Short mmCIF file of C-alpha atoms in Angstrom, two decimals:
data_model
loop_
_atom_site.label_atom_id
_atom_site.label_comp_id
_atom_site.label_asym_id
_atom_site.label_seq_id
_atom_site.Cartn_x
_atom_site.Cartn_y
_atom_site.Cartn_z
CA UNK A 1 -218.61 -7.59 31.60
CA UNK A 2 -218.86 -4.66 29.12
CA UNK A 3 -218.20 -1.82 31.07
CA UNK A 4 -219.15 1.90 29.54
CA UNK A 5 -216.44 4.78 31.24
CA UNK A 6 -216.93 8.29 30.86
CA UNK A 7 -213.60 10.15 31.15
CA UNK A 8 -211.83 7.20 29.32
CA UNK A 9 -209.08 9.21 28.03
CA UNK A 10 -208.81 11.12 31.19
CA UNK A 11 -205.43 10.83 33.36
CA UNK A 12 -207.25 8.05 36.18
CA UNK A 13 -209.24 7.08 32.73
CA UNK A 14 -206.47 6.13 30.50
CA UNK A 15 -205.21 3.32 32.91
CA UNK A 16 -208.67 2.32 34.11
CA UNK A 17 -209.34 1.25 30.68
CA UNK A 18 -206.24 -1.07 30.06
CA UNK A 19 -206.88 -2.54 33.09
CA UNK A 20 -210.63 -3.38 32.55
CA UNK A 21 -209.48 -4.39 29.39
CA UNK A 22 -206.88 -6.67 30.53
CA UNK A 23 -209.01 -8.35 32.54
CA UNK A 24 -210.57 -9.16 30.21
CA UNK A 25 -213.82 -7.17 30.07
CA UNK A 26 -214.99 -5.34 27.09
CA UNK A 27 -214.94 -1.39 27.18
CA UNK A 28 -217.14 1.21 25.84
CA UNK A 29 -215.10 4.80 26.37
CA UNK A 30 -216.75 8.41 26.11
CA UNK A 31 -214.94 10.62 23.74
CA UNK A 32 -215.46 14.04 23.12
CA UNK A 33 -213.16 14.79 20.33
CA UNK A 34 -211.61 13.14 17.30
CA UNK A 35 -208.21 12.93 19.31
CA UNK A 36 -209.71 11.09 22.67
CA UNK A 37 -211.58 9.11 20.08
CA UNK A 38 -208.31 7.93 18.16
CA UNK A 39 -206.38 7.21 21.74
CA UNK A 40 -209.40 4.77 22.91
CA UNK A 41 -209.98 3.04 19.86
CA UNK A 42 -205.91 2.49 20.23
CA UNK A 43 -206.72 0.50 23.06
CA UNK A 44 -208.98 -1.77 22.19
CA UNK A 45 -212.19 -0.17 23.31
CA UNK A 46 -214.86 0.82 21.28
CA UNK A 47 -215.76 4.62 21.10
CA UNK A 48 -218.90 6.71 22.02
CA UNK A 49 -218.78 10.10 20.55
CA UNK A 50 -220.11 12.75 22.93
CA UNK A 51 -220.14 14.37 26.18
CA UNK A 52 -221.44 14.76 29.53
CA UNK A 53 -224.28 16.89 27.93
CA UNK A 54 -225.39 14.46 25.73
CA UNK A 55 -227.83 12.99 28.51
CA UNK A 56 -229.97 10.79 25.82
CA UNK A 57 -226.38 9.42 24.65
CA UNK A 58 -225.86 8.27 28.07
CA UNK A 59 -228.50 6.55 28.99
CA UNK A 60 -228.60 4.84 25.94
CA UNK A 61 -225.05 3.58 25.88
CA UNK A 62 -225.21 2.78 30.00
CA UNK A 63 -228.38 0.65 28.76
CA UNK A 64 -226.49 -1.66 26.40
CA UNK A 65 -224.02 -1.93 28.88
CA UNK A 66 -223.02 -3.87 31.96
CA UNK A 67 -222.16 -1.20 34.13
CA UNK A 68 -220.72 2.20 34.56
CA UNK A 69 -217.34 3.40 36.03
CA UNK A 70 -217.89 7.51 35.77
CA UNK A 71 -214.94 9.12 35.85
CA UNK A 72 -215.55 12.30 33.49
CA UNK A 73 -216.41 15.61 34.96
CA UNK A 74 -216.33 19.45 33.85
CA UNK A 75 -212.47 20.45 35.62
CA UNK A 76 -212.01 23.15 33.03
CA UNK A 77 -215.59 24.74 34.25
CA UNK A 78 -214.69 24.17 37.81
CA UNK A 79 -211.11 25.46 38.16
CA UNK A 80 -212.59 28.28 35.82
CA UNK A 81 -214.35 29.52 38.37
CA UNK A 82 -218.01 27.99 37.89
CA UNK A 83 -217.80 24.91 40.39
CA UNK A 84 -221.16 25.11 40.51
CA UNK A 85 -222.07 24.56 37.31
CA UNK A 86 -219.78 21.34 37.12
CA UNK A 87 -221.25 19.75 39.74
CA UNK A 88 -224.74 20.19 37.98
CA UNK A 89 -223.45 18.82 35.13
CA UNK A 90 -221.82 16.10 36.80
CA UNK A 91 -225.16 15.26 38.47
CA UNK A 92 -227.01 15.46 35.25
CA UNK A 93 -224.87 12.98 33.47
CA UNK A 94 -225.33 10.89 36.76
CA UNK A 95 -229.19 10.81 36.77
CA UNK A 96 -228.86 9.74 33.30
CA UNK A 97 -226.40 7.02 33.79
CA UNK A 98 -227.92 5.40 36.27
CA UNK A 99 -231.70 5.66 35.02
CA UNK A 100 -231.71 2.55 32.40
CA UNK A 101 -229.57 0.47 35.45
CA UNK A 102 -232.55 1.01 38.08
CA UNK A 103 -233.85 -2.53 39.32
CA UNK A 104 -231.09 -4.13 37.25
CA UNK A 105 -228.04 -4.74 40.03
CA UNK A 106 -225.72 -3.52 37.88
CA UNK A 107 -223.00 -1.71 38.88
CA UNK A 108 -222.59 2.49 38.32
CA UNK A 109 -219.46 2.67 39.85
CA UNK A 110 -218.47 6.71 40.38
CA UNK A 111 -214.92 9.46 41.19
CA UNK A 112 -215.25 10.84 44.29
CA UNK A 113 -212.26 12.73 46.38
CA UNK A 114 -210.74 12.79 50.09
CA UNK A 115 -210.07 16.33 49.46
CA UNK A 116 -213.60 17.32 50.73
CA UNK A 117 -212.73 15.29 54.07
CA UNK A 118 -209.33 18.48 55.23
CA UNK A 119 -209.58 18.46 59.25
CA UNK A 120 -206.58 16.35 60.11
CA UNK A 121 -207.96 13.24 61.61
CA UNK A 122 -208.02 10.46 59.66
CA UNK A 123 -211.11 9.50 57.75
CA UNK A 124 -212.41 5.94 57.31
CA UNK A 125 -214.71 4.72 54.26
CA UNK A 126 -218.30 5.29 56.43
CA UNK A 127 -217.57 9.00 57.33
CA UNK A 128 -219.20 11.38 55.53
CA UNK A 129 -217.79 14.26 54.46
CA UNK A 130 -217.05 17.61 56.08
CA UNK A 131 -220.15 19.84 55.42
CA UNK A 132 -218.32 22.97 55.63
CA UNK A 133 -215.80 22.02 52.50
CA UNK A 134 -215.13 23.67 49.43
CA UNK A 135 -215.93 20.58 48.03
CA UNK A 136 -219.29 20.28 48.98
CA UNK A 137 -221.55 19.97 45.83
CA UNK A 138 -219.33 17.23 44.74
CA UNK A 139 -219.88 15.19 48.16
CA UNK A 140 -223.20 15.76 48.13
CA UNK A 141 -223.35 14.10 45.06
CA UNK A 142 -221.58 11.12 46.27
CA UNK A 143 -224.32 10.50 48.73
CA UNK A 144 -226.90 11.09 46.34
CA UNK A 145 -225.09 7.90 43.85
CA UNK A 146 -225.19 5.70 46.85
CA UNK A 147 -228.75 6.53 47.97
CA UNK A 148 -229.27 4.98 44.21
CA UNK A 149 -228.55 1.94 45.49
CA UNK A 150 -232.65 1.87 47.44
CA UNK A 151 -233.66 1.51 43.34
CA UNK A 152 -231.50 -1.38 43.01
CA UNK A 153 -228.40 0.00 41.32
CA UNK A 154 -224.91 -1.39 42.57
CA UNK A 155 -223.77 2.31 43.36
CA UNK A 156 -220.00 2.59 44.24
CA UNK A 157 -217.72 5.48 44.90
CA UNK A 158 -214.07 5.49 44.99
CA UNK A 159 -212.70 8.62 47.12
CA UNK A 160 -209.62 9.03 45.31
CA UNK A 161 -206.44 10.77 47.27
CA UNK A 162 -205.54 14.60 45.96
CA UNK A 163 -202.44 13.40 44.38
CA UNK A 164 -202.91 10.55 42.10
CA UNK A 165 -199.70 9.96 40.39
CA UNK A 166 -197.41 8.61 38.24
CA UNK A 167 -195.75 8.90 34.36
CA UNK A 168 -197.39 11.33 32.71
CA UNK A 169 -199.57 13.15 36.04
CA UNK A 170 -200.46 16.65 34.41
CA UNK A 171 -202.52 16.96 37.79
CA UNK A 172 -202.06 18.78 41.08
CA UNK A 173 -198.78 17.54 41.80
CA UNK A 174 -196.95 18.26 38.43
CA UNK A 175 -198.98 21.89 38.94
CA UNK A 176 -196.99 21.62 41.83
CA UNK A 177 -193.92 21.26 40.35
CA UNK A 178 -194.57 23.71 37.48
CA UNK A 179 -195.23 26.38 40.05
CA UNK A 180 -192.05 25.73 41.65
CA UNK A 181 -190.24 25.73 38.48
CA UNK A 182 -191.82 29.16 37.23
CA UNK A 183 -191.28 30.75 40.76
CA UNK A 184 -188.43 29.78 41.92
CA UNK A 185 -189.77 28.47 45.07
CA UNK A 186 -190.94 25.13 46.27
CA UNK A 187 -193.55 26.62 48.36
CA UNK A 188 -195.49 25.00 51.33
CA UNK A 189 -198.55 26.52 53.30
CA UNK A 190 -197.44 27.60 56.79
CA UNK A 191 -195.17 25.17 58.22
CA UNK A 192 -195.94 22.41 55.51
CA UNK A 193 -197.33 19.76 58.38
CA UNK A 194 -200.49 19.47 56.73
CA UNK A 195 -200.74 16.30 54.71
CA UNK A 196 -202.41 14.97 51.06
CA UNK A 197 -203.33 11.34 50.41
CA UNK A 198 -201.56 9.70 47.59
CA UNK A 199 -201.96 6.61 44.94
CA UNK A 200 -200.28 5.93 42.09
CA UNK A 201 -202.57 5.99 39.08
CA UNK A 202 -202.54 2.29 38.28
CA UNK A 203 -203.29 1.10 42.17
CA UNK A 204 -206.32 3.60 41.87
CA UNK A 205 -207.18 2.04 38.78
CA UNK A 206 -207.39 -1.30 39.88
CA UNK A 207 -209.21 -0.14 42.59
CA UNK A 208 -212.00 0.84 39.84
CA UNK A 209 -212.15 -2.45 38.59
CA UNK A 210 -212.18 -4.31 41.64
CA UNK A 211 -215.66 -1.85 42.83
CA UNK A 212 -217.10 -2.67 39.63
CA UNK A 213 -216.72 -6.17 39.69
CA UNK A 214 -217.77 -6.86 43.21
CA UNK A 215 -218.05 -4.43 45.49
CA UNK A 216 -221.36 -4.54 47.20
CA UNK A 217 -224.30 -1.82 46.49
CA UNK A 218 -224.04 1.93 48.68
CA UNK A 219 -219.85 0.74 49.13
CA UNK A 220 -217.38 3.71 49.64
CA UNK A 221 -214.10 3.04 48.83
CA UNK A 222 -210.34 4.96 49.47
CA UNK A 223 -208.08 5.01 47.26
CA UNK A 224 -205.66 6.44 49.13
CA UNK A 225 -202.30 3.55 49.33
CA UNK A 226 -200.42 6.48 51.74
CA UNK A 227 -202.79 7.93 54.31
CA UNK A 228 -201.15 11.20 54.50
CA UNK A 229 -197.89 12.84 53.40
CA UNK A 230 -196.75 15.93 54.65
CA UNK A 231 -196.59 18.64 52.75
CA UNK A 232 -193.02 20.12 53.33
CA UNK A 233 -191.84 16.43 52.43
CA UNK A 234 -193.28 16.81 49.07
CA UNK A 235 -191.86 20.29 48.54
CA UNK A 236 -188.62 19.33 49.91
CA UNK A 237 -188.03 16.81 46.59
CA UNK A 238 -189.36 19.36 44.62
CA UNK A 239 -186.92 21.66 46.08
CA UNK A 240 -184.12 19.37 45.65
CA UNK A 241 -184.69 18.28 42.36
CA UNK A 242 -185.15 22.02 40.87
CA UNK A 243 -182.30 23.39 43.30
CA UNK A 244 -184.44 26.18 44.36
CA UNK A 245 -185.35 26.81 48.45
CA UNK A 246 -188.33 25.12 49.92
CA UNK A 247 -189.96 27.80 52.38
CA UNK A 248 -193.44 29.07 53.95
CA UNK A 249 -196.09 30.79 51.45
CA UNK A 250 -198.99 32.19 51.32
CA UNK A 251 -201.79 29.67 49.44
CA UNK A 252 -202.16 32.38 46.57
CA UNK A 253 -198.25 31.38 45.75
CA UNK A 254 -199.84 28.92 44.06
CA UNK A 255 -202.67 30.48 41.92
CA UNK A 256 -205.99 28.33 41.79
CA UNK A 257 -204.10 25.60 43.60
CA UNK A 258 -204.14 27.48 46.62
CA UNK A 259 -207.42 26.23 47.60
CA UNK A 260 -205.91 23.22 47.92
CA UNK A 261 -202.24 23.49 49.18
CA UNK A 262 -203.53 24.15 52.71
CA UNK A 263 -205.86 21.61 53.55
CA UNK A 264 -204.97 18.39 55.86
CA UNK A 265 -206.47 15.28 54.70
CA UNK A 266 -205.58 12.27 55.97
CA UNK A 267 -207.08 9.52 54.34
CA UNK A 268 -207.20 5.56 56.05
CA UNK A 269 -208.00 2.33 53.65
CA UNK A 270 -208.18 -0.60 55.98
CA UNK A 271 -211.79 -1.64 54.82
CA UNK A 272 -211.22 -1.06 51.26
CA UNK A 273 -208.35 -3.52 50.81
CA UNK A 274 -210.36 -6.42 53.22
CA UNK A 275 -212.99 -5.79 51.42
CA UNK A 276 -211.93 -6.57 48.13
CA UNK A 277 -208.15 -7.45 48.36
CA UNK A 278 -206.91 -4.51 47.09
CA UNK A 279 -203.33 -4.60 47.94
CA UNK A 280 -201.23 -0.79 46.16
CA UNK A 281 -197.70 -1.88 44.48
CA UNK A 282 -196.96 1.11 42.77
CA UNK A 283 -194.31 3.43 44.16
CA UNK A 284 -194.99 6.35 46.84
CA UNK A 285 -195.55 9.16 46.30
CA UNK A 286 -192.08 10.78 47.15
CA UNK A 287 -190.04 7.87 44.64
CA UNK A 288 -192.62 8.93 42.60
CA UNK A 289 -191.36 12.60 42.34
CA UNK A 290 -187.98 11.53 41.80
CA UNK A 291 -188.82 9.17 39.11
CA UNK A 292 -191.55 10.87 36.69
CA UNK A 293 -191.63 14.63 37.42
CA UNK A 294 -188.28 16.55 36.83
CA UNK A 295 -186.89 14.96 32.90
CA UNK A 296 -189.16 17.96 31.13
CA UNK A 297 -191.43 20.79 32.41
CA UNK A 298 -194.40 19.82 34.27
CA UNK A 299 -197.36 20.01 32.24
CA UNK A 300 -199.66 23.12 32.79
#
């Protein structure tokens, strides 16, 4: 297959590429700048210069490909304080994407989260998300991509787990660690019971590869290889590794993270890996922590 992915030289993008690659597909990667352009054309994969805005780009290059895995989307707008606007753009590039694949079967294979699924029972693949979550725009959009699949695109979304980690993570659990690090505190909301998903980065990105090459049309998959970790286990590394105390906080300890440092997901992947055999071998998330985040300061 040649496979177009926006957010190529994201962090999920950057290993969802080498493994596409090294399975021998052929890769078309968005790039935005002359530096993302340099990193994918490292790789392998030929380059696209431009951006979600660039909605004619889009549909042109998903066109002359022979499907989609959509990973980019607007975090520096969102976390800036204009979710809103992200998920419009993310919607636009979307519509574009998937216009020149209508009728054709081919797949347009999208990021969704589990964040937008906090109540503390565990969530299977065909339940929809909570309609009362900060998160909602972008779920929304999720069912929108698989109602795509009535005009005969292949539409897949991968729910990936909050913490997706691994070497090089400059996500929400090195922010995590950072925070820790610049406080003084590994810091939990209340009692630290709730619980986060987790995958490590290359798991989740084989879990990309496997949607786009088979998955059926309208499929929802987890990528989620722990169903829930509890949140005072993860700051209780943290705290151990930066000898500083783990204790209760309030969620603005942790800045714009806060929105997140409360919520209770818990995240089940039975159907995903009978479905397509997807079977995690990376290491948990707590190795993890030991392993990657504590040699140098966590990215910010």
């Amino acid at each position: 297959m040649h496979v177009l992915v926006t957010g190529a030289t994201g962090w999920v993008g950057s290993a969802v590429v080498p493994e596409l690659l090294g399975a021998g597909h052929r890769v078309s990667g968005l790039a935005r700048s002359d530096a993302s352009a340099a990193a994918l054309a490292a790789t392998g994969a030929a380059v696209v210069r431009g951006s979600l805005d660039d909605l004619d780009l889009l549909s042109d290059a998903a066109g002359r490909s022979d499907g989609v895995v959509h990973l980019a989307f607007k975090h520096d707008v969102a976390f800036g304080g204009d979710f809103p606007a992200a998920v419009a753009a993310d919607r636009a590039a979307i519509t574009a994407l998937a216009a020149p694949l209508a009728g054709t079967g081919r797949p347009l294979v999208v990021a969704s989260g589990l964040a937008g699924h906090s109540g503390g029972v565990a969530v299977e693949e065909t339940d929809a998300p909570f309609t009362d979550s900060g998160t909602t725009g972008r779920m929304r959009t999720e069912q929108e991509v698989l109602g795509l699949a009535a005009s005969g695109v292949r539409t897949v979304s991968v729910r990936l787990a909050p913490t997706v980690h691994g070497a090089g993570d400059h996500g929400l659990i090195s922010t995590f660690v950072d925070v820790a690090r610049r406080t003084g505190v590994a810091g939990h909301v209340g009692d630290g019971g709730n619980h986060w998903p987790a995958v490590h980065v290359t798991d989740a990105a084989r879990l990309f590869r496997l949607g786009c090459e088979s998955a059926p049309a309208g499929t929802v998959l987890h990528a989620a290889a722990e169903q829930g970790v509890a949140m005072r286990e993860i700051a209780g590394v943290i705290g151990r590794y930066l000898d500083v105390p783990v204790r209760s906080v309030e969620p603005e300890h942790f800045g714009w993270l806060g929105a997140f440092a409360g919520l209770d997901v818990i995240a089940r992947s039975e159907r995903t890996r009978q479905l397509l055999g997807w079977e995690p071998a990376g290491p948990g998330l707590l190795d993890d922590l030991g392993r990657h985040y504590f040699t140098v300061p966590a990215a910010r």
